[in-house]
Amino acid sequence: MLKKLLIVPVIALSVSACGDKEVGDVSLGMFTLKDIKLNTLTDPIVTGVTCHIASIEADLSFSDPSDSSISCRQTGEITPEMIAQVDKSKSGEVVFKKSKSVFFKSMKVRRIYDPDNQTLMYLSYSTKETSGSFKHSLSTVPLWGTQAYSVSTQP
């Protein structure tokens, strides 16, 4: 039984280190152990897109709050070759995952392509219901003005 309890935190810690870089840390006050962590994420396929994610992390807690905020912008070239590699399904694909609890709660960022508006959507969400809802935040990056934007010939 003791071995099972020790394995869970190790798994949670290994997932939390995947794919992000902390660029800011704001304390919520002297009498709290919670901080707002600011992370930057460069899309692994569409490398001309950078997202900044703000989330609360609580020291000495088994579970961080589910709230998060995301803002994504074009920070480099976006090419047709990059867009060709993007998952075009309605559910898109996970481009970032971070553990928020030893109890299997995580925060994910999913990239979804909107072909009608030629826009990349980045959805940040928690995988566990909190206070009756799943917390989420959305940011979009239009392809207008990039090499990947195609002019439609339809009326």
PDB file of C-alpha atoms in Angstrom:
ATOM      1  CA  MET A   1       0.000   0.000   0.000  1.00  0.00           C
ATOM      2  CA  LEU A   2       2.812   2.428   0.841  1.00  0.00           C
ATOM      3  CA  LYS A   3       4.431   1.872  -2.566  1.00  0.00           C
ATOM      4  CA  LYS A   4       1.259   2.968  -4.381  1.00  0.00           C
ATOM      5  CA  LEU A   5       1.079   6.217  -2.427  1.00  0.00           C
ATOM      6  CA  LEU A   6       4.681   7.057  -3.276  1.00  0.00           C
ATOM      7  CA  ILE A   7       4.268   6.428  -7.012  1.00  0.00           C
ATOM      8  CA  VAL A   8       1.415   8.920  -7.554  1.00  0.00           C
ATOM      9  CA  PRO A   9       3.392  12.087  -6.645  1.00  0.00           C
ATOM     10  CA  VAL A  10       6.312  10.973  -8.807  1.00  0.00           C
ATOM     11  CA  ILE A  11       4.005  10.598 -11.833  1.00  0.00           C
ATOM     12  CA  ALA A  12       2.438  14.006 -11.191  1.00  0.00           C
ATOM     13  CA  LEU A  13       5.836  15.664 -10.954  1.00  0.00           C
ATOM     14  CA  SER A  14       7.089  14.124 -14.175  1.00  0.00           C
ATOM     15  CA  VAL A  15       4.080  15.357 -16.160  1.00  0.00           C
ATOM     16  CA  SER A  16       4.296  18.875 -14.736  1.00  0.00           C
ATOM     17  CA  ALA A  17       7.694  19.452 -16.286  1.00  0.00           C
ATOM     18  CA  CYS A  18       6.489  18.890 -19.870  1.00  0.00           C
ATOM     19  CA  GLY A  19       6.745  21.625 -22.462  1.00  0.00           C
ATOM     20  CA  ASP A  20       6.544  24.975 -20.717  1.00  0.00           C
ATOM     21  CA  LYS A  21       8.859  27.667 -19.452  1.00  0.00           C
ATOM     22  CA  GLU A  22       8.024  29.784 -16.407  1.00  0.00           C
ATOM     23  CA  VAL A  23       8.528  33.479 -17.187  1.00  0.00           C
ATOM     24  CA  GLY A  24       6.756  35.085 -14.233  1.00  0.00           C
ATOM     25  CA  ASP A  25       5.726  34.434 -10.631  1.00  0.00           C
ATOM     26  CA  VAL A  26       3.369  36.781  -8.779  1.00  0.00           C
ATOM     27  CA  SER A  27       2.692  36.272  -5.070  1.00  0.00           C
ATOM     28  CA  LEU A  28      -0.921  36.610  -3.960  1.00  0.00           C
ATOM     29  CA  GLY A  29       0.139  37.989  -0.604  1.00  0.00           C
ATOM     30  CA  MET A  30       2.228  37.422   2.455  1.00  0.00           C
ATOM     31  CA  PHE A  31      -0.315  35.196   4.222  1.00  0.00           C
ATOM     32  CA  THR A  32      -1.029  32.776   1.372  1.00  0.00           C
ATOM     33  CA  LEU A  33       0.976  29.994  -0.208  1.00  0.00           C
ATOM     34  CA  LYS A  34      -0.621  30.601  -3.622  1.00  0.00           C
ATOM     35  CA  ASP A  35       1.114  32.291  -6.542  1.00  0.00           C
ATOM     36  CA  ILE A  36       0.116  33.160 -10.083  1.00  0.00           C
ATOM     37  CA  LYS A  37       2.577  31.431 -12.380  1.00  0.00           C
ATOM     38  CA  LEU A  38       3.092  32.755 -15.904  1.00  0.00           C
ATOM     39  CA  ASN A  39       4.307  30.240 -18.462  1.00  0.00           C
ATOM     40  CA  THR A  40       5.211  30.629 -22.111  1.00  0.00           C
ATOM     41  CA  LEU A  41       4.550  27.948 -24.699  1.00  0.00           C
ATOM     42  CA  THR A  42       5.696  27.897 -28.311  1.00  0.00           C
ATOM     43  CA  ASP A  43       3.413  25.739 -30.444  1.00  0.00           C
ATOM     44  CA  PRO A  44       5.504  22.666 -31.368  1.00  0.00           C
ATOM     45  CA  ILE A  45       4.163  22.565 -34.961  1.00  0.00           C
ATOM     46  CA  VAL A  46       3.145  26.163 -35.658  1.00  0.00           C
ATOM     47  CA  THR A  47       6.336  27.630 -34.235  1.00  0.00           C
ATOM     48  CA  GLY A  48       5.298  31.167 -35.168  1.00  0.00           C
ATOM     49  CA  VAL A  49       2.702  31.110 -32.362  1.00  0.00           C
ATOM     50  CA  THR A  50       3.546  31.781 -28.724  1.00  0.00           C
ATOM     51  CA  CYS A  51       1.013  31.396 -25.901  1.00  0.00           C
ATOM     52  CA  HIS A  52       1.236  32.827 -22.402  1.00  0.00           C
ATOM     53  CA  ILE A  53      -0.671  30.944 -19.728  1.00  0.00           C
ATOM     54  CA  ALA A  54      -1.471  32.264 -16.262  1.00  0.00           C
ATOM     55  CA  SER A  55      -2.542  29.819 -13.557  1.00  0.00           C
ATOM     56  CA  ILE A  56      -2.567  29.627  -9.798  1.00  0.00           C
ATOM     57  CA  GLU A  57      -0.257  27.201  -8.046  1.00  0.00           C
ATOM     58  CA  ALA A  58      -0.543  26.443  -4.361  1.00  0.00           C
ATOM     59  CA  ASP A  59       2.555  25.333  -2.460  1.00  0.00           C
ATOM     60  CA  LEU A  60       2.041  22.490   0.014  1.00  0.00           C
ATOM     61  CA  SER A  61      -1.296  21.540  -1.553  1.00  0.00           C
ATOM     62  CA  PHE A  62      -2.364  18.304  -3.224  1.00  0.00           C
ATOM     63  CA  SER A  63      -4.398  20.198  -5.815  1.00  0.00           C
ATOM     64  CA  ASP A  64      -3.990  23.569  -7.541  1.00  0.00           C
ATOM     65  CA  PRO A  65      -7.025  25.700  -8.447  1.00  0.00           C
ATOM     66  CA  SER A  66      -8.445  24.992 -11.920  1.00  0.00           C
ATOM     67  CA  ASP A  67      -8.605  28.602 -13.129  1.00  0.00           C
ATOM     68  CA  SER A  68      -6.297  29.595 -15.963  1.00  0.00           C
ATOM     69  CA  SER A  69      -6.026  32.277 -18.599  1.00  0.00           C
ATOM     70  CA  ILE A  70      -4.401  32.063 -22.025  1.00  0.00           C
ATOM     71  CA  SER A  71      -3.286  34.588 -24.610  1.00  0.00           C
ATOM     72  CA  CYS A  72      -1.713  33.511 -27.911  1.00  0.00           C
ATOM     73  CA  ARG A  73      -0.131  35.711 -30.580  1.00  0.00           C
ATOM     74  CA  GLN A  74       1.789  35.379 -33.812  1.00  0.00           C
ATOM     75  CA  THR A  75       5.447  35.885 -32.910  1.00  0.00           C
ATOM     76  CA  GLY A  76       7.060  34.524 -36.068  1.00  0.00           C
ATOM     77  CA  GLU A  77       6.340  33.104 -39.486  1.00  0.00           C
ATOM     78  CA  ILE A  78       3.363  30.809 -40.023  1.00  0.00           C
ATOM     79  CA  THR A  79       3.734  28.829 -43.233  1.00  0.00           C
ATOM     80  CA  PRO A  80       1.352  26.654 -45.279  1.00  0.00           C
ATOM     81  CA  GLU A  81       3.611  23.680 -44.469  1.00  0.00           C
ATOM     82  CA  MET A  82       2.978  24.201 -40.738  1.00  0.00           C
ATOM     83  CA  ILE A  83      -0.795  24.399 -41.226  1.00  0.00           C
ATOM     84  CA  ALA A  84      -0.668  21.223 -43.373  1.00  0.00           C
ATOM     85  CA  GLN A  85       0.694  19.355 -40.311  1.00  0.00           C
ATOM     86  CA  VAL A  86      -2.053  20.609 -37.956  1.00  0.00           C
ATOM     87  CA  ASP A  87      -4.743  18.159 -36.834  1.00  0.00           C
ATOM     88  CA  LYS A  88      -7.880  19.320 -38.691  1.00  0.00           C
ATOM     89  CA  SER A  89     -10.412  17.388 -36.587  1.00  0.00           C
ATOM     90  CA  LYS A  90     -13.062  19.285 -34.610  1.00  0.00           C
ATOM     91  CA  SER A  91     -11.361  18.306 -31.332  1.00  0.00           C
ATOM     92  CA  GLY A  92      -7.884  19.358 -32.501  1.00  0.00           C
ATOM     93  CA  GLU A  93      -4.850  18.198 -30.566  1.00  0.00           C
ATOM     94  CA  VAL A  94      -3.243  18.760 -27.186  1.00  0.00           C
ATOM     95  CA  VAL A  95      -0.106  20.910 -27.472  1.00  0.00           C
ATOM     96  CA  PHE A  96       0.548  21.328 -23.729  1.00  0.00           C
ATOM     97  CA  LYS A  97      -0.310  19.437 -20.551  1.00  0.00           C
ATOM     98  CA  LYS A  98       0.507  20.262 -16.947  1.00  0.00           C
ATOM     99  CA  SER A  99      -0.411  18.334 -13.809  1.00  0.00           C
ATOM    100  CA  LYS A 100      -2.489  20.342 -11.330  1.00  0.00           C
ATOM    101  CA  SER A 101      -3.041  17.617  -8.743  1.00  0.00           C
ATOM    102  CA  VAL A 102      -1.840  14.250  -7.527  1.00  0.00           C
ATOM    103  CA  PHE A 103      -5.478  13.208  -8.079  1.00  0.00           C
ATOM    104  CA  PHE A 104      -5.333  13.176 -11.897  1.00  0.00           C
ATOM    105  CA  LYS A 105      -6.409  16.777 -12.525  1.00  0.00           C
ATOM    106  CA  SER A 106      -4.485  18.528 -15.264  1.00  0.00           C
ATOM    107  CA  MET A 107      -4.537  21.683 -17.321  1.00  0.00           C
ATOM    108  CA  LYS A 108      -4.319  21.197 -21.064  1.00  0.00           C
ATOM    109  CA  VAL A 109      -3.978  23.490 -24.052  1.00  0.00           C
ATOM    110  CA  ARG A 110      -5.584  22.202 -27.214  1.00  0.00           C
ATOM    111  CA  ARG A 111      -5.045  23.664 -30.707  1.00  0.00           C
ATOM    112  CA  ILE A 112      -8.122  23.608 -32.960  1.00  0.00           C
ATOM    113  CA  TYR A 113      -8.133  24.852 -36.546  1.00  0.00           C
ATOM    114  CA  ASP A 114     -11.108  26.863 -37.867  1.00  0.00           C
ATOM    115  CA  PRO A 115     -10.822  26.476 -41.665  1.00  0.00           C
ATOM    116  CA  ASP A 116     -13.753  28.779 -42.521  1.00  0.00           C
ATOM    117  CA  ASN A 117     -12.081  31.729 -40.789  1.00  0.00           C
ATOM    118  CA  GLN A 118      -8.489  30.508 -41.276  1.00  0.00           C
ATOM    119  CA  THR A 119      -7.845  30.863 -37.561  1.00  0.00           C
ATOM    120  CA  LEU A 120      -5.990  28.791 -34.966  1.00  0.00           C
ATOM    121  CA  MET A 121      -7.840  28.514 -31.657  1.00  0.00           C
ATOM    122  CA  TYR A 122      -6.029  27.657 -28.430  1.00  0.00           C
ATOM    123  CA  LEU A 123      -8.256  26.329 -25.646  1.00  0.00           C
ATOM    124  CA  SER A 124      -6.876  26.103 -22.096  1.00  0.00           C
ATOM    125  CA  TYR A 125      -8.975  23.888 -19.808  1.00  0.00           C
ATOM    126  CA  SER A 126      -8.949  21.791 -16.660  1.00  0.00           C
ATOM    127  CA  THR A 127      -9.755  18.099 -16.806  1.00  0.00           C
ATOM    128  CA  LYS A 128     -11.653  17.980 -13.544  1.00  0.00           C
ATOM    129  CA  GLU A 129     -14.935  19.667 -12.686  1.00  0.00           C
ATOM    130  CA  THR A 130     -14.646  22.399 -10.052  1.00  0.00           C
ATOM    131  CA  SER A 131     -17.633  24.101  -8.403  1.00  0.00           C
ATOM    132  CA  GLY A 132     -19.986  22.647 -10.998  1.00  0.00           C
ATOM    133  CA  SER A 133     -18.027  23.620 -14.121  1.00  0.00           C
ATOM    134  CA  PHE A 134     -14.920  22.856 -16.107  1.00  0.00           C
ATOM    135  CA  LYS A 135     -12.726  25.963 -16.137  1.00  0.00           C
ATOM    136  CA  HIS A 136     -11.539  27.101 -19.556  1.00  0.00           C
ATOM    137  CA  SER A 137     -10.127  30.041 -21.515  1.00  0.00           C
ATOM    138  CA  LEU A 138      -9.795  30.682 -25.279  1.00  0.00           C
ATOM    139  CA  SER A 139      -7.392  32.642 -27.469  1.00  0.00           C
ATOM    140  CA  THR A 140      -7.296  32.849 -31.274  1.00  0.00           C
ATOM    141  CA  VAL A 141      -4.581  33.538 -33.836  1.00  0.00           C
ATOM    142  CA  PRO A 142      -5.894  34.517 -37.285  1.00  0.00           C
ATOM    143  CA  LEU A 143      -3.792  33.503 -40.285  1.00  0.00           C
ATOM    144  CA  TRP A 144      -4.587  36.785 -42.063  1.00  0.00           C
ATOM    145  CA  GLY A 145      -1.349  38.455 -43.114  1.00  0.00           C
ATOM    146  CA  THR A 146       0.716  35.257 -42.903  1.00  0.00           C
ATOM    147  CA  GLN A 147       2.104  33.048 -45.661  1.00  0.00           C
ATOM    148  CA  ALA A 148      -0.433  30.408 -44.594  1.00  0.00           C
ATOM    149  CA  TYR A 149      -3.469  32.581 -45.397  1.00  0.00           C
ATOM    150  CA  SER A 150      -5.110  31.587 -48.671  1.00  0.00           C
ATOM    151  CA  VAL A 151      -7.394  33.899 -50.592  1.00  0.00           C
ATOM    152  CA  SER A 152     -10.671  32.129 -51.352  1.00  0.00           C
ATOM    153  CA  THR A 153     -11.861  32.170 -54.967  1.00  0.00           C
ATOM    154  CA  GLN A 154     -15.458  31.495 -53.923  1.00  0.00           C
ATOM    155  CA  PRO A 155     -17.989  34.396 -53.885  1.00  0.00           C
TER     156      PRO A 155
END
